Coordinates of N, CA, C and O in Angstrom, one line a residue:
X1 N -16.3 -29.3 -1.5 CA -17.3 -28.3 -1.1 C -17.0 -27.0 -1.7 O -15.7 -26.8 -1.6
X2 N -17.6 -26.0 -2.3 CA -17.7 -25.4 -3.1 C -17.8 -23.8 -1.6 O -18.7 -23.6 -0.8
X3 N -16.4 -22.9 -1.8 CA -16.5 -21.9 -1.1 C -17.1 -20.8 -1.0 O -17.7 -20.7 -2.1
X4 N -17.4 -20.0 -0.4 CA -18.3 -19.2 -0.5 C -17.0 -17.3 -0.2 O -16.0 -17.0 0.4
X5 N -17.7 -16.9 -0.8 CA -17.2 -15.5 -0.9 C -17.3 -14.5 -0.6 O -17.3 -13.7 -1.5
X6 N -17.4 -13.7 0.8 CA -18.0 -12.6 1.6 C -17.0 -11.2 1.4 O -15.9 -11.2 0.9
X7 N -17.6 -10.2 2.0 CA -17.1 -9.3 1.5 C -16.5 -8.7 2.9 O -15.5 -8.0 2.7
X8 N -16.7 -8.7 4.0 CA -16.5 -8.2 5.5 C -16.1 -9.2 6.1 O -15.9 -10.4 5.7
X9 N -16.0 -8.9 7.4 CA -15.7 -9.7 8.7 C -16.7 -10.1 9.2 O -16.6 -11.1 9.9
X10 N -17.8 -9.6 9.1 CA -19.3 -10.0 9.3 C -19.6 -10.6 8.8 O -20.3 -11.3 9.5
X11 N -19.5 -10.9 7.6 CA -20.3 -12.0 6.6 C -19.7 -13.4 7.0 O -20.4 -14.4 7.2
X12 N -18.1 -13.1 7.3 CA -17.5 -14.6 7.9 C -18.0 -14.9 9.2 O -18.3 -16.1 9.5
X13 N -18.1 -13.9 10.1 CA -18.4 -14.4 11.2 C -19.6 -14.5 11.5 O -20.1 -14.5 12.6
X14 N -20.4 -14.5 10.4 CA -21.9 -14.9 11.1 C -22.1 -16.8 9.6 O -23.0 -17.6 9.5
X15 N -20.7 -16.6 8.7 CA -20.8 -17.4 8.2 C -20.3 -19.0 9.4 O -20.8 -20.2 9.6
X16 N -19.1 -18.1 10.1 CA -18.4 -19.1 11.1 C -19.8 -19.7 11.8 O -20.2 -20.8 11.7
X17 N -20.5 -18.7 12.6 CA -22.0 -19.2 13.8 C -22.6 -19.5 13.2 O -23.6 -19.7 13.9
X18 N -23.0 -20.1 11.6 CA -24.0 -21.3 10.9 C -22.8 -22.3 11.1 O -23.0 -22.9 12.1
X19 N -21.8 -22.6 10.4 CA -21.1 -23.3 10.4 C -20.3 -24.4 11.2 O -20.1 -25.6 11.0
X20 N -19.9 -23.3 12.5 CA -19.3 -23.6 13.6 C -17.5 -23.7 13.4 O -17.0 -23.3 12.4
X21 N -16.7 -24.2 14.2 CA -15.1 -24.0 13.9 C -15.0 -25.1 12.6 O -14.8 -24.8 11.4
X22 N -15.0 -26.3 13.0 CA -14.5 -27.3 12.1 C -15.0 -27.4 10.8 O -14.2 -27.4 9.9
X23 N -16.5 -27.5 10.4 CA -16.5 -27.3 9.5 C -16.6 -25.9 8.9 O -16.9 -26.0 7.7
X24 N -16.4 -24.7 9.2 CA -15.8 -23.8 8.8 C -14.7 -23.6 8.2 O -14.7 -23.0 7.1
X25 N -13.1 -24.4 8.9 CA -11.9 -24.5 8.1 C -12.2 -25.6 7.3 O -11.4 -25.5 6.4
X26 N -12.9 -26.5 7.3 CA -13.2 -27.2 5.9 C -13.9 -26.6 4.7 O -13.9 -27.0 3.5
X27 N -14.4 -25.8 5.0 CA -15.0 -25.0 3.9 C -13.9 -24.0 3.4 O -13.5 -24.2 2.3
X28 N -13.2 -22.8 4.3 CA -12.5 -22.0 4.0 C -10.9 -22.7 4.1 O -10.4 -22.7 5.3
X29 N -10.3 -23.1 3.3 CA -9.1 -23.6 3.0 C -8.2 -22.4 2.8 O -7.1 -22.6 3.4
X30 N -8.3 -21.1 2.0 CA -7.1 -20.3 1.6 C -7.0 -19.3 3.1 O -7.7 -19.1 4.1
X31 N -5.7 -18.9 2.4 CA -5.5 -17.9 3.8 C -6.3 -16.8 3.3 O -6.8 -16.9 2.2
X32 N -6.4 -15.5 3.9 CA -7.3 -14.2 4.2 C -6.5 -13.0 4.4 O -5.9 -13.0 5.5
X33 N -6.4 -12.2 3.6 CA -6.3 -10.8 3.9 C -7.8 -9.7 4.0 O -8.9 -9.5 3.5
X34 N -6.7 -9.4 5.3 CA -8.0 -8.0 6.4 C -7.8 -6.3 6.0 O -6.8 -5.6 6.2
X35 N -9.0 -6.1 5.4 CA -8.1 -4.5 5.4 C -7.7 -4.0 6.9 O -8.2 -4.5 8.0
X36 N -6.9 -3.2 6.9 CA -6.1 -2.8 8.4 C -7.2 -1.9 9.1 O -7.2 -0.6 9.2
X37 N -7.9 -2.5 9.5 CA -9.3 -1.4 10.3 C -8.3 -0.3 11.4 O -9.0 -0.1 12.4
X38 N -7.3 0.1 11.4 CA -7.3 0.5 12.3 C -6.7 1.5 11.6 O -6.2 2.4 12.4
X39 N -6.4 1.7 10.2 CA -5.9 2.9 9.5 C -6.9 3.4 8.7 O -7.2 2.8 7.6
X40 N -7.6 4.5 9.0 CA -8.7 4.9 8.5 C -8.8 5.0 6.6 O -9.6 4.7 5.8
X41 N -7.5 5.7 6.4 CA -7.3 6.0 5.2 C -7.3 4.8 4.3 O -7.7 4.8 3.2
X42 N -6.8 3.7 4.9 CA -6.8 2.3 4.2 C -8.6 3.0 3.3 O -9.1 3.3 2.2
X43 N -8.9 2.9 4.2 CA -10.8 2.6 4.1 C -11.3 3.2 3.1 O -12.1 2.7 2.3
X44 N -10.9 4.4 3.0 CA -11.6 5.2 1.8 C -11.0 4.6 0.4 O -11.6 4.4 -0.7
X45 N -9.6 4.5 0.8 CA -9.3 3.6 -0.8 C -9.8 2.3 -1.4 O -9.7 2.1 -2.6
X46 N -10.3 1.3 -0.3 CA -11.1 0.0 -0.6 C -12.1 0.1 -0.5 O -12.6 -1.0 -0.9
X47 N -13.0 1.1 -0.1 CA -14.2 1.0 0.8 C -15.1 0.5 -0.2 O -15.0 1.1 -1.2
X48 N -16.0 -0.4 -0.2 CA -17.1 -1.3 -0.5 C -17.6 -1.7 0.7 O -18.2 -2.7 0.8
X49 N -17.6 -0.8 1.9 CA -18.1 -0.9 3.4 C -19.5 -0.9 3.8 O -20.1 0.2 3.8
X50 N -20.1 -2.0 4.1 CA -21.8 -2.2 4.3 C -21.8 -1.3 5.8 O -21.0 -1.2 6.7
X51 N -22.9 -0.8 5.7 CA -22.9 0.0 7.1 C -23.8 -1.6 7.7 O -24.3 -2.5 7.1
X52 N -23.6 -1.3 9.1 CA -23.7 -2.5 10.1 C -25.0 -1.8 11.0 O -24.9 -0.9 11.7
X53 N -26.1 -2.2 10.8 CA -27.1 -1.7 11.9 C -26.4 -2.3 13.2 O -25.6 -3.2 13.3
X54 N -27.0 -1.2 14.3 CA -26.9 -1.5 15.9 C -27.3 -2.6 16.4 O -26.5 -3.3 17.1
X55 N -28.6 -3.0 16.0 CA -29.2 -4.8 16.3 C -28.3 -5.8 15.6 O -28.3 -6.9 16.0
X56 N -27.4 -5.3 14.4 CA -27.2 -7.2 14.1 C -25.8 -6.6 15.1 O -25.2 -7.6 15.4
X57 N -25.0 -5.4 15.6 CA -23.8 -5.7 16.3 C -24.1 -5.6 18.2 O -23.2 -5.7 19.0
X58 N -25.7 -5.5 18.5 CA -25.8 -6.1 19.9 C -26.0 -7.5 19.6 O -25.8 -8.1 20.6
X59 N -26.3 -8.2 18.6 CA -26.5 -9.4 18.2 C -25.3 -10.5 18.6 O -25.3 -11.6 19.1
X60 N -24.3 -9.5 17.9 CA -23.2 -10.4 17.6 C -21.8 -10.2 19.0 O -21.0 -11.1 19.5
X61 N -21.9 -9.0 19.1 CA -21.7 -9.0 21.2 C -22.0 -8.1 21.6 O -21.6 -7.1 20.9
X62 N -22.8 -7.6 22.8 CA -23.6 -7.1 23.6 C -22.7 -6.3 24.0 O -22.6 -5.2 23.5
X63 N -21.9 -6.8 24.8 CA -21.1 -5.6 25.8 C -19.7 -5.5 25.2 O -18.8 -5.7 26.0
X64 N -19.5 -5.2 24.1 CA -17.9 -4.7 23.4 C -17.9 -3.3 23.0 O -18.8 -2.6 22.6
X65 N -16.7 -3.1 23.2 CA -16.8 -1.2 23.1 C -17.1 -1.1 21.5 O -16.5 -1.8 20.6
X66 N -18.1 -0.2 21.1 CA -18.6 -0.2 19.7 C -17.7 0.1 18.8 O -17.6 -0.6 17.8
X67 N -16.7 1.4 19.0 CA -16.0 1.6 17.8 C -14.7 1.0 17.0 O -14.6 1.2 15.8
X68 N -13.8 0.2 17.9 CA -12.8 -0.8 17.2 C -13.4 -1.9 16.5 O -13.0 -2.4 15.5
X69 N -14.7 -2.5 17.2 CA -15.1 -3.8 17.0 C -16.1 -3.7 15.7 O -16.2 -4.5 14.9
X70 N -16.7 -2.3 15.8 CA -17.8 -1.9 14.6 C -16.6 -2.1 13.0 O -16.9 -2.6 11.9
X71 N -15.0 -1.3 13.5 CA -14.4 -1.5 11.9 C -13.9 -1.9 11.5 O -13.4 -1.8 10.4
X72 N -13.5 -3.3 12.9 CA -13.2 -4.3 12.1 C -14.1 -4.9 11.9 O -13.9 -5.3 10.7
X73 N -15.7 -5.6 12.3 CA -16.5 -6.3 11.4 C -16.7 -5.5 10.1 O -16.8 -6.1 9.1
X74 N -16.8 -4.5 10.1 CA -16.9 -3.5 8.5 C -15.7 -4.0 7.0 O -15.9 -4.0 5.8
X75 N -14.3 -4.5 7.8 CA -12.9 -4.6 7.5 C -13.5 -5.7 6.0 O -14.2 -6.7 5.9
X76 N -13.0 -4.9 5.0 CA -12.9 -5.9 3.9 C -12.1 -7.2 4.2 O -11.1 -7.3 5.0
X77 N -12.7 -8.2 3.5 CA -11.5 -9.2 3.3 C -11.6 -9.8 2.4 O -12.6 -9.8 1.7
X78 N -10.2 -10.5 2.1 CA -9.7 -11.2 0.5 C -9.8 -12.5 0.8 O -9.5 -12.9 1.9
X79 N -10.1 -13.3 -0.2 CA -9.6 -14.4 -0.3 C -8.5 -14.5 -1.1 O -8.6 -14.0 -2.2
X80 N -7.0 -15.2 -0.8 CA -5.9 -15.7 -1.0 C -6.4 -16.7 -1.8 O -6.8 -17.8 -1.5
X81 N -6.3 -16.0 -3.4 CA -6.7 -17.0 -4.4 C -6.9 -16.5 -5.8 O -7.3 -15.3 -5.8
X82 N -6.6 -17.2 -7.1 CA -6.5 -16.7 -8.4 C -7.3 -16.4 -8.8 O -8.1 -17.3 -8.5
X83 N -8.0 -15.3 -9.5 CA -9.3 -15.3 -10.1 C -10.1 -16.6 -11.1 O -11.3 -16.8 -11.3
X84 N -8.9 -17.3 -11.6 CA -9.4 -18.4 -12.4 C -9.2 -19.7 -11.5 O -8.2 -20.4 -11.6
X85 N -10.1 -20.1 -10.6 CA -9.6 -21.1 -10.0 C -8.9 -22.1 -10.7 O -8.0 -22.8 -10.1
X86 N -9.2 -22.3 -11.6 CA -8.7 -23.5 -12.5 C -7.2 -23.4 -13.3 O -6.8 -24.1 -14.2
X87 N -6.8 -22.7 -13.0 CA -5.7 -21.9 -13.1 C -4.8 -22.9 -12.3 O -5.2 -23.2 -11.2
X88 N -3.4 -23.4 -13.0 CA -2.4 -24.3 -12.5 C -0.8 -22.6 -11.8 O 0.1 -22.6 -11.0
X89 N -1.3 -21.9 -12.4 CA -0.6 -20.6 -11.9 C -0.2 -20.6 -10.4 O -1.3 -20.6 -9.7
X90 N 1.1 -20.6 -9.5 CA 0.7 -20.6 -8.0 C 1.0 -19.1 -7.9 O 0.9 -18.7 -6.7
X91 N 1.2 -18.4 -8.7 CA 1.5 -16.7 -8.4 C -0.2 -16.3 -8.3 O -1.1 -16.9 -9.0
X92 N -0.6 -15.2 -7.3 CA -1.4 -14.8 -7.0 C -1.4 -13.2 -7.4 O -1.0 -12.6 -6.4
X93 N -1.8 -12.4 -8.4 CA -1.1 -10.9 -8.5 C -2.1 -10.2 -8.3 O -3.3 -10.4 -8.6
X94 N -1.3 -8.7 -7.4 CA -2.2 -8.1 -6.3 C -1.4 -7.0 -7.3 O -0.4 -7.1 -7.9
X95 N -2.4 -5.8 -7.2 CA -1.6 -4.8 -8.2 C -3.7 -3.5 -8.5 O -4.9 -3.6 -8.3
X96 N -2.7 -2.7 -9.2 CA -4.0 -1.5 -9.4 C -5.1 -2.2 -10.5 O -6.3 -2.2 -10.2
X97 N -4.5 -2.7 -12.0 CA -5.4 -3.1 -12.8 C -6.1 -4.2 -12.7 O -5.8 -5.3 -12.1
X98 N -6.9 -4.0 -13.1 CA -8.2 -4.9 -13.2 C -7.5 -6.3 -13.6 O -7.4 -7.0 -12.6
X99 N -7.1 -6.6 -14.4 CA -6.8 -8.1 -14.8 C -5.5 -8.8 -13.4 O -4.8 -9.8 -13.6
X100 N -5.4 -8.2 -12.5 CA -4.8 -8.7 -11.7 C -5.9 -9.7 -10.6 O -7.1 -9.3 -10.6
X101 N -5.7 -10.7 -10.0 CA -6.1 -11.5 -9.1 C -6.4 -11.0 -8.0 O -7.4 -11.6 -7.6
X102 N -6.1 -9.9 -7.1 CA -6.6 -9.4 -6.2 C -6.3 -7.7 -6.9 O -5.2 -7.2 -7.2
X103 N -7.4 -7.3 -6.9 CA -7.0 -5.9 -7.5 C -7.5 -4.9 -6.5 O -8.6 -5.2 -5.8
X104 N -6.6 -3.5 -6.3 CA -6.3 -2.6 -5.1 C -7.0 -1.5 -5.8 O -6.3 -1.6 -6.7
X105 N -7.8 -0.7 -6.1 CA -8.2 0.6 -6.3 C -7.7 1.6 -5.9 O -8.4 2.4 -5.2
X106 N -6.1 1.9 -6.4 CA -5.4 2.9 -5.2 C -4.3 3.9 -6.3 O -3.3 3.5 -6.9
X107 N -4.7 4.9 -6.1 CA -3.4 5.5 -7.4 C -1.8 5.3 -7.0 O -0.9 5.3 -7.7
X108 N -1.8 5.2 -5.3 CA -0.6 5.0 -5.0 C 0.4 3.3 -5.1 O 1.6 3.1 -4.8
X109 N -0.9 2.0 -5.7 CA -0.8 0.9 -6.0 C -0.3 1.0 -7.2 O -0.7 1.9 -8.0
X110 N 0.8 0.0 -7.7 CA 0.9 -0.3 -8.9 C 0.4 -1.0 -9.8 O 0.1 -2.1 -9.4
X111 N 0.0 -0.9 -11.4 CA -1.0 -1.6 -12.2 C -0.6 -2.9 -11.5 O -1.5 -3.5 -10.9
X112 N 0.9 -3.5 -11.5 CA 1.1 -5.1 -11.3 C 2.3 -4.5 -10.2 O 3.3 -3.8 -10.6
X113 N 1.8 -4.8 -8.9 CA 2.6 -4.2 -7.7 C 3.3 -5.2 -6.8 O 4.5 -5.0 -6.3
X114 N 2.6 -6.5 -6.4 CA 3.1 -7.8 -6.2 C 2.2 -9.3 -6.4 O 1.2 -9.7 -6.9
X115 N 3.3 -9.8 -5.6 CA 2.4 -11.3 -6.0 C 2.5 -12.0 -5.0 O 3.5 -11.8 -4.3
X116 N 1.6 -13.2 -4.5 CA 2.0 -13.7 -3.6 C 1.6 -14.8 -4.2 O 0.8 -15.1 -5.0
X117 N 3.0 -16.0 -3.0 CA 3.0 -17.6 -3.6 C 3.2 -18.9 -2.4 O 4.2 -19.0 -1.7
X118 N 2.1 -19.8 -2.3 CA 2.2 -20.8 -2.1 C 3.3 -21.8 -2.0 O 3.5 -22.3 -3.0
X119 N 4.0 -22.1 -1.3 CA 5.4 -22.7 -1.0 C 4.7 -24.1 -1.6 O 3.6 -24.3 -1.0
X120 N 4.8 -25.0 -2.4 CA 4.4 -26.4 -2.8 C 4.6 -27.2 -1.8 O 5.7 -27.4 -1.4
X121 N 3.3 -27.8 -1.1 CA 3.6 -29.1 0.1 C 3.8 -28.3 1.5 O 4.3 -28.7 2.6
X122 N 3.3 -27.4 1.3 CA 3.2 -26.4 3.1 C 2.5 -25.6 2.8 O 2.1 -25.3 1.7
X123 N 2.1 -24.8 4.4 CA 1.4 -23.7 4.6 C 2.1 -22.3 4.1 O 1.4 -21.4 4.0
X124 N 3.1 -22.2 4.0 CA 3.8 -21.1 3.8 C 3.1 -20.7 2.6 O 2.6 -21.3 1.7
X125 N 3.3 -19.3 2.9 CA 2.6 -18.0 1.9 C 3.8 -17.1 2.0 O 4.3 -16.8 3.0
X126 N 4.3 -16.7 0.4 CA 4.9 -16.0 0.2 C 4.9 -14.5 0.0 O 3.7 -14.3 -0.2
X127 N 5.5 -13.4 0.0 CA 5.2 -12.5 -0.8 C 6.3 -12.0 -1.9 O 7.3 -12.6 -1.9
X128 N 6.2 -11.1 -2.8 CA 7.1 -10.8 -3.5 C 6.8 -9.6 -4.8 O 6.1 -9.7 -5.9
X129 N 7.6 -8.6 -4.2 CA 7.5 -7.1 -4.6 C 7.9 -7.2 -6.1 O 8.8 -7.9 -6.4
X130 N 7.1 -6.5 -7.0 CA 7.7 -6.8 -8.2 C 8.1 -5.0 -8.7 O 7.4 -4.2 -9.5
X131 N 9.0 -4.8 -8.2 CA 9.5 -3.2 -8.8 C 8.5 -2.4 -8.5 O 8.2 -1.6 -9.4
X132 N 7.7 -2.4 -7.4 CA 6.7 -1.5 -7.3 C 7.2 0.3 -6.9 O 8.1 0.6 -6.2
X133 N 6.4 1.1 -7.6 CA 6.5 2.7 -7.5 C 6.7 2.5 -6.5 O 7.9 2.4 -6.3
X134 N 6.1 2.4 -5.5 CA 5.9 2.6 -3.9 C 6.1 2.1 -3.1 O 5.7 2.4 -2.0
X135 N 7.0 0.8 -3.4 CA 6.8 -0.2 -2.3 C 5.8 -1.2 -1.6 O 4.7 -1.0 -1.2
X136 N 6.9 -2.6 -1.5 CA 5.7 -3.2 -0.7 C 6.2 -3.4 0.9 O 7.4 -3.7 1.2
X137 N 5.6 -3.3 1.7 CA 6.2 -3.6 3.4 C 5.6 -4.6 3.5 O 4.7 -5.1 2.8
X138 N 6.1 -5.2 4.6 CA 5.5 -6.0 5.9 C 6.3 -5.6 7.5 O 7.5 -5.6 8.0
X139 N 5.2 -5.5 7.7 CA 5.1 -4.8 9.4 C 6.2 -3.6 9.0 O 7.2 -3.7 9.6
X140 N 6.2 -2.5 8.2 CA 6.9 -1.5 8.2 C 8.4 -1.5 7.3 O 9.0 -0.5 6.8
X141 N 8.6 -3.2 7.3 CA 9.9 -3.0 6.8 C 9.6 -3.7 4.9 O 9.1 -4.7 4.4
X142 N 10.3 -2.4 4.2 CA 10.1 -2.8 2.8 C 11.0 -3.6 1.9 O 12.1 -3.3 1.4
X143 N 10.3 -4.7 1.9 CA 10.8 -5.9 0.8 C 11.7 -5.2 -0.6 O 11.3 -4.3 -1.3
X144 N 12.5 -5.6 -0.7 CA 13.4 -6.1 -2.3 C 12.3 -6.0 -3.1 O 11.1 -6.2 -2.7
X145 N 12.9 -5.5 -4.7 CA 11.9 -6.3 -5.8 C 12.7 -7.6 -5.7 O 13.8 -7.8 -5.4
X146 N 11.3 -8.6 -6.1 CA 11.9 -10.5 -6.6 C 12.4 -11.0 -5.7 O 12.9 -12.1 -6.0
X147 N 12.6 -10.4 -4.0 CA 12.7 -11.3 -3.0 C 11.0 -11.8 -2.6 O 9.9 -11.4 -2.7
X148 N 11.8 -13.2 -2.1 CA 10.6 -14.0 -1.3 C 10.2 -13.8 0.2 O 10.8 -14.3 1.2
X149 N 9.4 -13.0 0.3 CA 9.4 -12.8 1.9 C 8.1 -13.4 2.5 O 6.9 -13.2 2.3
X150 N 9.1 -14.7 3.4 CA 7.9 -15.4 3.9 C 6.7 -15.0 5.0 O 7.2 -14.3 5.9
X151 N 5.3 -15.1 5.0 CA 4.5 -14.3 5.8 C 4.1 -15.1 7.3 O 4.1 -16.4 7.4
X152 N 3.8 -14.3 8.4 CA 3.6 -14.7 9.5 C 2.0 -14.4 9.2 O 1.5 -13.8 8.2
X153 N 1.4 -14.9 10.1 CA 0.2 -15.1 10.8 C -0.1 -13.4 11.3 O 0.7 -13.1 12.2
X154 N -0.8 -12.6 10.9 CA -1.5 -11.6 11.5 C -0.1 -10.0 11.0 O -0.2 -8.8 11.3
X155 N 1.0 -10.6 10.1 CA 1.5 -9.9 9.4 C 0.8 -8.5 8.1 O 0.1 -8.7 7.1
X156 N 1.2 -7.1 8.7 CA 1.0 -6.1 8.4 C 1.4 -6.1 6.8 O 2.6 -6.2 6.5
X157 N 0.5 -6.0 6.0 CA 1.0 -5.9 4.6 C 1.1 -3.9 4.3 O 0.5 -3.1 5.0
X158 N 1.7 -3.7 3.3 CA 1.3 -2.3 2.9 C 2.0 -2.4 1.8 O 3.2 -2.7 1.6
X159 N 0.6 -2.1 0.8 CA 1.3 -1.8 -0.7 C 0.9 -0.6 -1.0 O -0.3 -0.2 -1.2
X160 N 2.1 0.3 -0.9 CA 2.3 1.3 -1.2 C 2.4 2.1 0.5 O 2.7 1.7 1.6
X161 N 2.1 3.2 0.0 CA 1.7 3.9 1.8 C 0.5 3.8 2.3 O 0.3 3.5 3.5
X162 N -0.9 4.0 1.3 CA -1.7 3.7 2.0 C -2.6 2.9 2.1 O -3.6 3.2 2.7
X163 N -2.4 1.4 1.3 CA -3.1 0.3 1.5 C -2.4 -0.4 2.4 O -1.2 -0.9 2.2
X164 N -3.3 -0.6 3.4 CA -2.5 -1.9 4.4 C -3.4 -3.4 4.6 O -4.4 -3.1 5.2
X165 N -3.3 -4.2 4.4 CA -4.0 -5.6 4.7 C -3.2 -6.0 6.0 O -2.2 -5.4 6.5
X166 N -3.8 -7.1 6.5 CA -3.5 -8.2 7.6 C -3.2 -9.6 6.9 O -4.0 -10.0 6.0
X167 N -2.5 -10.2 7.1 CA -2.3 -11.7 6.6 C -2.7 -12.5 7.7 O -2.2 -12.2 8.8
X168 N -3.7 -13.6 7.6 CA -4.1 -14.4 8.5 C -4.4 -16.0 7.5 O -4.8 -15.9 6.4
X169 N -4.3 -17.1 8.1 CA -4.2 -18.2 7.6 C -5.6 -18.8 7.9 O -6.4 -17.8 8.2
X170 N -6.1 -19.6 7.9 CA -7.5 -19.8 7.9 C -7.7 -19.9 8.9 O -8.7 -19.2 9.4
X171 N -6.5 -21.1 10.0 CA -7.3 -20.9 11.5 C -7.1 -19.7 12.3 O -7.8 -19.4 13.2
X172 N -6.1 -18.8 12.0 CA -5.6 -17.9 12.8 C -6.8 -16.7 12.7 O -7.0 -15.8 13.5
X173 N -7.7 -17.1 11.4 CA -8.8 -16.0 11.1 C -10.0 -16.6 11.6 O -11.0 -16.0 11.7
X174 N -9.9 -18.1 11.8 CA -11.3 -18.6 12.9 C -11.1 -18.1 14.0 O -11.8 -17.2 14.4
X175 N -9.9 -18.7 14.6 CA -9.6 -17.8 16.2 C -10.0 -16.2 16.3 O -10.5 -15.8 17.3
X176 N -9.6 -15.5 15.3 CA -10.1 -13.8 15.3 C -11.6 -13.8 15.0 O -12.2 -12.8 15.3
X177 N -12.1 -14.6 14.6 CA -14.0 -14.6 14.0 C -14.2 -14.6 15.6 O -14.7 -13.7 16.3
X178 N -13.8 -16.2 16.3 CA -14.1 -16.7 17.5 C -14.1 -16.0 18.7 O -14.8 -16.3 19.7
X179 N -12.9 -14.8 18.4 CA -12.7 -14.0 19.8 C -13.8 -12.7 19.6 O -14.2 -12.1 20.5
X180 N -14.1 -12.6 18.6 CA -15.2 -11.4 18.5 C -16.6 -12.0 18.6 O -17.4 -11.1 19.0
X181 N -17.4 -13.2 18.4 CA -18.2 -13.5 18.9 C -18.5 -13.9 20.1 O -19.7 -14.1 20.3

């Protein structure tokens, strides 16, 4: 089955309510990076942010306090995946230039800032800083260049100071779709 590509938290979570849980993780197989809705400045550096009318977010829950819930459905997200699918490559590169695999729009990002990798035959998701200007963290603490730093479930990325993502695995990001609807 052939995946589909959304740009928000909204697009998934109204992709999840056609879908439902199961065949949802059958469709979405890679893991997911969240922009960090809760650091504003993230936002202006990624922003490609659809504004959310009031009706589709009484829609989607009625009685939730509007403003945390409004930015994370707004929250970019990534798919954990090569630009060339067809690509035998398991390095994934996350970095400022364009010809990178997930690319950052950030002057404080490096053209080729890191990469992240697939453990062969498990769920594990790697990360791994490649000499970046600025550093890369998770949850605050900054990685080595060319170490492998394995990721957790709902783990704080930041490349550089002010881009921060979330790392979430497919079900860990059905369960976050599922608790907000």
């Amino acid at each position: 089955m052939e995946e589909f590509h959304h740009e928000t938290v909204l697009d998934y979570l109204q992709s999840l309510k056609g879908l439902g849980p199961e065949q949802f993780l059958a469709t979405y197989k890679r893991p997911f990076l969240v922009e960090n809705y809760l650091a504003p400045s993230s936002k202006i550096k990624l922003a490609r942010v659809e504004t959310i009318s009031e009706l589709e977010l009484n829609d989607l829950h009625p009685s939730s306090s509007k403003g945390e819930d409004e930015s994370l459905l707004q929250a970019r997200v990534i798919t954990l995946q090569k630009r060339d699918i067809d690509s035998s490559e398991r390095m994934i590169f996350v970095g400022r230039s364009a010809n990178n695999d997930i690319v950052l729009p950030n002057k404080m990002v490096s053209k080729l800032h890191a990469y992240f990798r697939q453990v062969p035959g498990s769920g594990v998701v790697q990360l791994v800083d490649m000499n970046s200007t600025n550093g890369t963290f998770v949850n605050g603490t900054k990685l080595a260049p060319s170490v492998k730093s394995s990721l957790q479930d709902e783990d704080v990325i930041s490349f550089g100071p002010e881009t921060k993502l979330e790392f979430f695995s497919p079900a860990s990001f059905c369960r976050l779709l599922q608790e907000l609807s």
